């Protein structure tokens, strides 16, 4: 019973509860309940109206468009695009997670069902996998369901119309009516093999953050020892920045080589991916700045930032609760680094307009300036202890 009278026991239990609560908030609180909403999807309606033998007009494309735009249950924000080429350009620029392409001959194909040679049209469903695999999969699944519903509705309307006009129809027409259009699914910017289902950019970003943190701590401790020998602090911190940048360049190159050669990760252009991984310099600048100003107590802050950021890195922002989008996703450095890597790994063949690199370089500049300014921080007396 003496054990239960120890204050350390109860203090330890309270600490465990606090740690579990914080980690629970970091790992689960920001993503639980995540579901797709307001996913930007391109809608292309190229269909042209046709005149039927009885003089009436048939415009299936307009009917499908009206139904899609009126369906508020779909987790999409439709972006009407004039042509398929424009939609594909938007997919290349990561404007859309997917596209729904209604061809120019949809109405013509439906009208051909009463002839001896029916020619069903082909509707395209495109998923932009490189932008976000989870979102692209959701887009293709939902659009596939929508296509089947539209097909069934068209089949019912066509059968009613045919029944009213003639009790007998050609077998070929009957078969075509049961499948009024074909659906072809396509994936653009695929993530490739051994890419953790598209999570590789987030995974590499996480490893780079940890590697940069180790480099930051080692150099900060080394700088502390050099300062104690009487060397000017500004010069020590400048050298700390230079050496840190060199180490990050080497470590990021090693990481790309290891991912590709050891684990078989599909990387189209290793050099471009290596350059994108130099976001580790931004990580190093931020981490070293905090270490120089706060000392080793900055380490748990940086680790907590990692725990809070990891769950949201590989989730499309449209899946996240609004609070998480505003208070975490909008500013976490992981988000910009992972996006830069995604551009390099999955969109290397196109020129992607992105502000991620600019933000990362701003982090480098601000972190470097604040790190150097820490040389002006008053030093503690030796008897009062020292900070990094």
Tab-separated table of C-alpha atoms in Angstrom:
chain	number	residue	atom	x	y	z
A	1	UNK	CA	0.000	0.000	0.000
A	2	UNK	CA	2.965	2.311	0.465
A	3	UNK	CA	3.283	2.446	-3.310
A	4	UNK	CA	-0.114	4.167	-3.613
A	5	UNK	CA	1.004	6.912	-1.238
A	6	UNK	CA	3.818	7.971	-3.544
A	7	UNK	CA	3.152	11.318	-5.214
A	8	UNK	CA	5.336	10.316	-8.146
A	9	UNK	CA	2.905	7.514	-9.024
A	10	UNK	CA	-0.112	9.823	-9.308
A	11	UNK	CA	1.853	12.571	-11.019
A	12	UNK	CA	3.040	9.991	-13.535
A	13	UNK	CA	-0.515	8.809	-14.177
A	14	UNK	CA	-1.670	12.373	-14.764
A	15	UNK	CA	1.185	12.894	-17.186
A	16	UNK	CA	0.261	9.713	-19.062
A	17	UNK	CA	-3.346	10.914	-19.385
A	18	UNK	CA	-2.191	14.308	-20.662
A	19	UNK	CA	0.210	12.733	-23.181
A	20	UNK	CA	-2.483	10.321	-24.419
A	21	UNK	CA	-4.950	13.188	-24.724
A	22	UNK	CA	-2.523	15.328	-26.737
A	23	UNK	CA	-1.487	12.438	-29.000
A	24	UNK	CA	-5.125	11.453	-29.465
A	25	UNK	CA	-5.952	14.985	-30.511
A	26	UNK	CA	-2.974	15.029	-32.873
A	27	UNK	CA	-3.515	11.638	-34.507
A	28	UNK	CA	-7.312	11.359	-34.469
A	29	UNK	CA	-8.984	14.632	-33.621
A	30	UNK	CA	-8.007	16.373	-36.846
A	31	UNK	CA	-9.114	13.626	-39.253
A	32	UNK	CA	-11.910	11.613	-37.632
A	33	UNK	CA	-15.113	12.173	-39.529
A	34	UNK	CA	-13.223	13.104	-42.681
A	35	UNK	CA	-15.398	12.683	-45.769
A	36	UNK	CA	-15.396	14.081	-49.298
A	37	UNK	CA	-17.147	17.378	-49.857
A	38	UNK	CA	-16.876	20.131	-52.444
A	39	UNK	CA	-14.355	18.208	-54.554
A	40	UNK	CA	-13.611	20.241	-57.706
A	41	UNK	CA	-14.527	18.178	-60.773
A	42	UNK	CA	-14.545	19.260	-64.415
A	43	UNK	CA	-17.761	18.771	-66.400
A	44	UNK	CA	-17.473	18.761	-70.190
A	45	UNK	CA	-20.665	18.619	-72.257
A	46	UNK	CA	-19.764	18.506	-75.948
A	47	UNK	CA	-22.979	16.796	-76.996
A	48	UNK	CA	-24.883	18.274	-79.955
A	49	UNK	CA	-28.675	18.086	-80.265
A	50	UNK	CA	-30.077	15.986	-83.113
A	51	UNK	CA	-33.409	16.083	-84.956
A	52	UNK	CA	-35.512	12.924	-84.751
A	53	UNK	CA	-37.644	11.599	-87.667
A	54	UNK	CA	-40.786	13.074	-86.090
A	55	UNK	CA	-39.209	16.544	-86.081
A	56	UNK	CA	-38.532	16.729	-82.323
A	57	UNK	CA	-35.127	17.585	-80.892
A	58	UNK	CA	-33.062	15.202	-78.784
A	59	UNK	CA	-30.405	16.706	-76.497
A	60	UNK	CA	-29.254	14.099	-73.999
A	61	UNK	CA	-26.175	16.093	-73.010
A	62	UNK	CA	-28.243	19.044	-71.809
A	63	UNK	CA	-30.513	16.706	-69.841
A	64	UNK	CA	-27.554	14.975	-68.158
A	65	UNK	CA	-25.937	18.317	-67.346
A	66	UNK	CA	-29.137	19.614	-65.752
A	67	UNK	CA	-29.478	16.527	-63.587
A	68	UNK	CA	-25.858	16.621	-62.449
A	69	UNK	CA	-25.908	20.310	-61.525
A	70	UNK	CA	-29.200	19.906	-59.675
A	71	UNK	CA	-28.016	16.944	-57.603
A	72	UNK	CA	-26.848	18.568	-54.366
A	73	UNK	CA	-26.133	15.164	-52.794
A	74	UNK	CA	-22.990	14.746	-54.884
A	75	UNK	CA	-19.798	15.768	-53.000
A	76	UNK	CA	-18.636	17.817	-55.986
A	77	UNK	CA	-18.219	21.396	-57.074
A	78	UNK	CA	-18.756	21.219	-60.819
A	79	UNK	CA	-16.539	23.334	-63.058
A	80	UNK	CA	-18.060	23.567	-66.522
A	81	UNK	CA	-15.328	23.352	-69.147
A	82	UNK	CA	-15.793	23.850	-72.877
A	83	UNK	CA	-13.691	20.978	-74.253
A	84	UNK	CA	-11.999	17.781	-73.162
A	85	UNK	CA	-8.616	19.343	-73.969
A	86	UNK	CA	-9.340	22.204	-71.554
A	87	UNK	CA	-10.358	19.708	-68.863
A	88	UNK	CA	-7.131	17.753	-69.321
A	89	UNK	CA	-5.123	20.967	-69.067
A	90	UNK	CA	-6.894	21.671	-65.763
A	91	UNK	CA	-6.087	18.166	-64.550
A	92	UNK	CA	-2.426	18.790	-65.376
A	93	UNK	CA	-2.497	21.988	-63.298
A	94	UNK	CA	-4.212	20.143	-60.411
A	95	UNK	CA	-7.355	22.260	-60.677
A	96	UNK	CA	-9.618	19.181	-60.591
A	97	UNK	CA	-9.568	15.765	-58.920
A	98	UNK	CA	-11.368	14.328	-61.922
A	99	UNK	CA	-13.495	14.993	-64.955
A	100	UNK	CA	-16.781	13.796	-66.483
A	101	UNK	CA	-16.680	13.977	-70.294
A	102	UNK	CA	-19.936	13.806	-72.265
A	103	UNK	CA	-18.987	13.320	-75.935
A	104	UNK	CA	-20.301	15.227	-78.945
A	105	UNK	CA	-22.108	12.168	-80.331
A	106	UNK	CA	-24.128	11.132	-77.276
A	107	UNK	CA	-27.520	12.272	-78.613
A	108	UNK	CA	-26.615	11.008	-82.087
A	109	UNK	CA	-25.767	7.628	-80.631
A	110	UNK	CA	-29.069	7.433	-78.742
A	111	UNK	CA	-30.971	8.401	-81.914
A	112	UNK	CA	-29.242	5.565	-83.795
A	113	UNK	CA	-30.875	2.925	-81.592
A	114	UNK	CA	-33.909	2.698	-83.878
A	115	UNK	CA	-31.739	1.947	-86.890
A	116	UNK	CA	-30.203	-1.356	-87.907
A	117	UNK	CA	-26.747	-0.178	-86.842
A	118	UNK	CA	-26.931	1.413	-83.364
A	119	UNK	CA	-23.792	3.275	-82.312
A	120	UNK	CA	-23.662	3.937	-78.562
A	121	UNK	CA	-21.444	6.835	-77.501
A	122	UNK	CA	-18.672	6.636	-74.918
A	123	UNK	CA	-18.712	8.712	-71.722
A	124	UNK	CA	-15.352	9.225	-70.006
A	125	UNK	CA	-14.677	9.280	-66.268
A	126	UNK	CA	-11.191	10.558	-65.437
A	127	UNK	CA	-9.447	10.461	-62.056
A	128	UNK	CA	-6.444	12.688	-61.279
A	129	UNK	CA	-4.547	10.195	-59.126
A	130	UNK	CA	-1.334	12.172	-58.662
A	131	UNK	CA	-3.215	15.085	-57.097
A	132	UNK	CA	-4.632	12.833	-54.381
A	133	UNK	CA	-5.276	9.115	-54.715
A	134	UNK	CA	-8.068	9.028	-52.142
A	135	UNK	CA	-9.941	11.917	-53.758
A	136	UNK	CA	-9.419	10.583	-57.295
A	137	UNK	CA	-10.755	7.170	-56.251
A	138	UNK	CA	-13.800	8.797	-54.650
A	139	UNK	CA	-14.441	10.802	-57.824
A	140	UNK	CA	-14.276	7.724	-60.045
A	141	UNK	CA	-16.488	5.689	-57.735
A	142	UNK	CA	-19.161	8.371	-57.445
A	143	UNK	CA	-19.110	9.190	-61.167
A	144	UNK	CA	-19.330	5.477	-61.938
A	145	UNK	CA	-22.487	5.244	-59.801
A	146	UNK	CA	-23.865	8.386	-61.433
A	147	UNK	CA	-23.226	6.901	-64.894
A	148	UNK	CA	-25.074	3.704	-64.011
A	149	UNK	CA	-28.036	5.681	-62.656
A	150	UNK	CA	-28.181	7.839	-65.786
A	151	UNK	CA	-27.929	4.757	-67.976
A	152	UNK	CA	-30.810	3.060	-66.143
A	153	UNK	CA	-32.939	6.211	-66.375
A	154	UNK	CA	-32.258	6.589	-70.090
A	155	UNK	CA	-33.068	2.908	-70.641
A	156	UNK	CA	-36.451	3.350	-68.943
A	157	UNK	CA	-37.286	6.443	-70.988
A	158	UNK	CA	-36.235	4.812	-74.256
A	159	UNK	CA	-38.240	1.656	-73.565
A	160	UNK	CA	-41.336	3.728	-72.791
A	161	UNK	CA	-40.891	5.718	-75.981
A	162	UNK	CA	-40.329	2.621	-78.115
A	163	UNK	CA	-43.318	0.846	-76.572
A	164	UNK	CA	-45.550	3.790	-77.462
A	165	UNK	CA	-44.367	3.816	-81.090
A	166	UNK	CA	-43.967	0.153	-81.965
A	167	UNK	CA	-44.461	-3.148	-80.139
A	168	UNK	CA	-41.607	-4.725	-82.095
A	169	UNK	CA	-38.001	-3.450	-82.223
A	170	UNK	CA	-34.867	-4.969	-83.721
A	171	UNK	CA	-32.790	-7.147	-81.425
A	172	UNK	CA	-29.776	-4.939	-82.031
A	173	UNK	CA	-31.755	-1.889	-80.912
A	174	UNK	CA	-33.031	-3.694	-77.815
A	175	UNK	CA	-29.463	-4.588	-76.792
A	176	UNK	CA	-28.315	-1.009	-77.342
A	177	UNK	CA	-31.188	0.415	-75.312
A	178	UNK	CA	-30.131	-1.689	-72.324
A	179	UNK	CA	-26.722	0.065	-72.462
A	180	UNK	CA	-27.430	3.507	-73.931
A	181	UNK	CA	-23.803	4.566	-73.568
A	182	UNK	CA	-20.495	3.022	-72.638
A	183	UNK	CA	-18.384	4.293	-69.735
A	184	UNK	CA	-14.615	4.317	-69.920
A	185	UNK	CA	-12.576	5.068	-66.798
A	186	UNK	CA	-9.172	6.655	-67.117
A	187	UNK	CA	-6.448	7.624	-64.656
A	188	UNK	CA	-4.116	10.529	-65.340
A	189	UNK	CA	-0.821	11.126	-63.545
A	190	UNK	CA	-0.766	7.654	-61.945
A	191	UNK	CA	1.332	7.296	-58.812
A	192	UNK	CA	3.240	4.236	-60.010
A	193	UNK	CA	4.569	1.204	-58.168
A	194	UNK	CA	5.652	1.096	-54.522
A	195	UNK	CA	4.389	4.598	-53.849
A	196	UNK	CA	2.299	3.654	-50.805
A	197	UNK	CA	-0.919	4.251	-52.789
A	198	UNK	CA	0.099	7.826	-53.485
A	199	UNK	CA	1.307	8.534	-49.940
A	200	UNK	CA	4.996	8.542	-50.895
A	201	UNK	CA	5.337	12.373	-50.927
A	202	UNK	CA	4.025	12.556	-47.357
A	203	UNK	CA	6.202	9.644	-46.280
A	204	UNK	CA	9.365	11.195	-47.739
A	205	UNK	CA	8.451	14.556	-46.195
A	206	UNK	CA	8.122	12.915	-42.780
A	207	UNK	CA	11.510	11.202	-43.101
A	208	UNK	CA	13.085	14.471	-44.271
A	209	UNK	CA	11.621	16.334	-41.273
A	210	UNK	CA	13.100	13.781	-38.854
A	211	UNK	CA	16.459	13.821	-40.658
A	212	UNK	CA	16.552	17.622	-40.615
A	213	UNK	CA	15.665	17.627	-36.923
A	214	UNK	CA	18.587	15.315	-36.131
A	215	UNK	CA	20.918	17.550	-38.152
A	216	UNK	CA	19.539	20.649	-36.386
A	217	UNK	CA	20.068	19.223	-32.896
A	218	UNK	CA	23.605	18.015	-33.666
A	219	UNK	CA	24.658	21.360	-35.140
A	220	UNK	CA	22.959	23.348	-32.372
A	221	UNK	CA	24.795	21.366	-29.693
A	222	UNK	CA	28.044	21.690	-31.615
A	223	UNK	CA	27.539	25.443	-31.982
A	224	UNK	CA	26.940	25.707	-28.237
A	225	UNK	CA	30.322	24.108	-27.521
A	226	UNK	CA	32.107	26.356	-30.024
A	227	UNK	CA	30.539	29.480	-28.478
A	228	UNK	CA	31.854	28.532	-25.073
A	229	UNK	CA	35.390	28.841	-26.451
A	230	UNK	CA	34.885	32.547	-27.082
A	231	UNK	CA	34.276	32.519	-30.863
A	232	UNK	CA	31.893	35.208	-32.181
A	233	UNK	CA	28.344	33.902	-32.100
A	234	UNK	CA	27.267	35.444	-35.417
A	235	UNK	CA	30.044	33.627	-37.242
A	236	UNK	CA	29.184	30.357	-35.501
A	237	UNK	CA	25.521	30.639	-36.475
A	238	UNK	CA	26.381	31.523	-40.080
A	239	UNK	CA	28.540	28.410	-40.304
A	240	UNK	CA	25.735	26.430	-38.653
A	241	UNK	CA	23.415	27.485	-41.506
A	242	UNK	CA	25.919	26.632	-44.237
A	243	UNK	CA	26.792	23.223	-42.792
A	244	UNK	CA	23.136	22.418	-42.223
A	245	UNK	CA	22.274	23.195	-45.852
A	246	UNK	CA	25.159	20.982	-47.050
A	247	UNK	CA	24.055	18.110	-44.813
A	248	UNK	CA	20.444	18.392	-46.034
A	249	UNK	CA	21.587	18.282	-49.679
A	250	UNK	CA	23.527	15.090	-48.986
A	251	UNK	CA	20.825	13.455	-46.868
A	252	UNK	CA	18.029	14.247	-49.344
A	253	UNK	CA	20.046	12.734	-52.194
A	254	UNK	CA	20.657	9.631	-50.102
A	255	UNK	CA	16.922	9.412	-49.319
A	256	UNK	CA	15.959	9.501	-53.012
A	257	UNK	CA	18.558	6.854	-53.837
A	258	UNK	CA	17.418	4.638	-50.965
A	259	UNK	CA	13.706	4.933	-51.869
A	260	UNK	CA	14.342	4.133	-55.533
A	261	UNK	CA	17.148	1.582	-55.420
A	262	UNK	CA	16.444	-0.192	-52.139
A	263	UNK	CA	12.663	-0.183	-52.018
A	264	UNK	CA	11.772	0.067	-55.714
A	265	UNK	CA	9.749	3.266	-55.438
A	266	UNK	CA	8.725	4.439	-58.910
A	267	UNK	CA	10.418	7.826	-59.369
A	268	UNK	CA	10.319	9.134	-62.933
A	269	UNK	CA	13.045	11.756	-62.478
A	270	UNK	CA	15.304	11.275	-59.466
A	271	UNK	CA	17.061	14.618	-59.967
A	272	UNK	CA	13.784	16.570	-59.901
A	273	UNK	CA	12.629	14.660	-56.838
A	274	UNK	CA	15.968	15.375	-55.143
A	275	UNK	CA	15.541	19.100	-55.796
A	276	UNK	CA	12.022	18.971	-54.340
A	277	UNK	CA	13.361	17.205	-51.243
A	278	UNK	CA	15.623	20.178	-50.599
A	279	UNK	CA	12.582	21.493	-48.746
A	280	UNK	CA	14.546	19.928	-45.896
A	281	UNK	CA	16.568	23.158	-45.893
A	282	UNK	CA	13.379	25.012	-44.936
A	283	UNK	CA	12.772	22.452	-42.198
A	284	UNK	CA	16.349	22.847	-40.953
A	285	UNK	CA	16.087	26.645	-40.888
A	286	UNK	CA	12.864	26.568	-38.847
A	287	UNK	CA	14.100	23.889	-36.462
A	288	UNK	CA	17.500	25.507	-35.898
A	289	UNK	CA	15.935	28.909	-35.328
A	290	UNK	CA	13.692	27.509	-32.600
A	291	UNK	CA	16.573	25.549	-31.064
A	292	UNK	CA	18.795	28.626	-30.967
A	293	UNK	CA	16.106	30.746	-29.334
A	294	UNK	CA	14.450	28.202	-27.019
A	295	UNK	CA	17.096	25.557	-26.540
A	296	UNK	CA	16.306	21.863	-26.225
A	297	UNK	CA	12.696	22.562	-25.067
A	298	UNK	CA	12.051	23.320	-28.766
A	299	UNK	CA	12.437	19.602	-29.576
A	300	UNK	CA	9.079	18.460	-28.093
A	301	UNK	CA	7.390	21.401	-29.864
A	302	UNK	CA	8.821	20.251	-33.198
A	303	UNK	CA	7.864	16.635	-32.511
A	304	UNK	CA	4.296	17.670	-31.631
A	305	UNK	CA	4.099	19.663	-34.859
A	306	UNK	CA	5.041	16.497	-36.723
A	307	UNK	CA	2.420	14.395	-34.926
A	308	UNK	CA	-0.299	16.952	-35.613
A	309	UNK	CA	0.682	17.336	-39.271
A	310	UNK	CA	1.176	13.692	-40.263
A	311	UNK	CA	-2.516	12.675	-40.381
A	312	UNK	CA	-3.487	15.547	-42.716
A	313	UNK	CA	-0.567	15.363	-45.164
A	314	UNK	CA	-2.002	12.675	-47.434
A	315	UNK	CA	-5.662	13.645	-47.126
A	316	UNK	CA	-7.223	16.000	-49.643
A	317	UNK	CA	-8.121	19.250	-47.826
A	318	UNK	CA	-11.728	18.888	-48.997
A	319	UNK	CA	-11.991	15.764	-46.814
A	320	UNK	CA	-10.896	17.565	-43.650
A	321	UNK	CA	-13.127	19.345	-41.133
A	322	UNK	CA	-13.148	23.103	-41.672
A	323	UNK	CA	-11.438	23.705	-38.322
A	324	UNK	CA	-8.518	21.462	-39.326
A	325	UNK	CA	-8.249	23.204	-42.698
A	326	UNK	CA	-8.127	26.664	-41.126
A	327	UNK	CA	-5.997	26.003	-38.043
A	328	UNK	CA	-3.562	23.329	-39.207
A	329	UNK	CA	-3.532	22.434	-42.896
A	330	UNK	CA	-3.365	26.039	-44.091
A	331	UNK	CA	0.029	26.735	-42.507
A	332	UNK	CA	1.845	23.503	-41.637
A	333	UNK	CA	5.205	23.339	-43.461
A	334	UNK	CA	4.613	19.643	-44.172
A	335	UNK	CA	1.782	20.561	-46.521
A	336	UNK	CA	3.975	22.730	-48.775
A	337	UNK	CA	6.849	20.249	-48.831
A	338	UNK	CA	4.595	17.281	-49.668
A	339	UNK	CA	2.849	19.261	-52.427
A	340	UNK	CA	6.202	20.230	-53.940
A	341	UNK	CA	7.255	16.579	-53.913
A	342	UNK	CA	3.949	15.530	-55.474
A	343	UNK	CA	4.542	17.937	-58.357
A	344	UNK	CA	8.025	16.521	-58.920
A	345	UNK	CA	7.031	12.855	-58.680
A	346	UNK	CA	3.696	12.763	-60.526
A	347	UNK	CA	3.616	15.884	-62.716
A	348	UNK	CA	7.186	16.022	-63.954
A	349	UNK	CA	6.055	15.830	-67.602
A	350	UNK	CA	3.988	19.027	-67.344
A	351	UNK	CA	4.741	22.506	-66.069
A	352	UNK	CA	2.711	22.940	-62.891
A	353	UNK	CA	2.023	26.438	-61.617
A	354	UNK	CA	2.569	26.309	-57.857
A	355	UNK	CA	3.402	28.655	-55.000
A	356	UNK	CA	4.729	25.880	-52.756
A	357	UNK	CA	8.370	26.461	-53.684
A	358	UNK	CA	8.023	30.194	-53.006
A	359	UNK	CA	6.584	29.495	-49.556
A	360	UNK	CA	9.384	27.047	-48.746
A	361	UNK	CA	12.066	29.553	-49.738
A	362	UNK	CA	10.347	32.190	-47.614
A	363	UNK	CA	10.626	29.742	-44.713
A	364	UNK	CA	14.339	29.379	-45.446
A	365	UNK	CA	14.837	33.142	-45.498
A	366	UNK	CA	12.812	33.909	-42.384
A	367	UNK	CA	14.299	30.993	-40.449
A	368	UNK	CA	17.854	31.955	-41.433
A	369	UNK	CA	17.396	35.612	-40.449
A	370	UNK	CA	15.854	34.748	-37.082
A	371	UNK	CA	18.563	32.159	-36.457
A	372	UNK	CA	21.293	34.754	-37.038
A	373	UNK	CA	19.446	37.293	-34.894
A	374	UNK	CA	19.566	34.815	-32.021
A	375	UNK	CA	23.241	35.832	-31.732
A	376	UNK	CA	21.929	39.027	-30.121
A	377	UNK	CA	20.130	37.067	-27.412
A	378	UNK	CA	21.598	37.792	-23.961
A	379	UNK	CA	23.637	34.869	-22.674
A	380	UNK	CA	22.946	33.295	-19.306
A	381	UNK	CA	25.612	33.266	-16.686
A	382	UNK	CA	27.383	29.933	-16.472
A	383	UNK	CA	26.134	29.313	-12.978
A	384	UNK	CA	22.530	29.669	-14.164
A	385	UNK	CA	22.742	26.915	-16.727
A	386	UNK	CA	22.965	27.191	-20.481
A	387	UNK	CA	20.685	26.793	-23.446
A	388	UNK	CA	21.399	25.472	-26.909
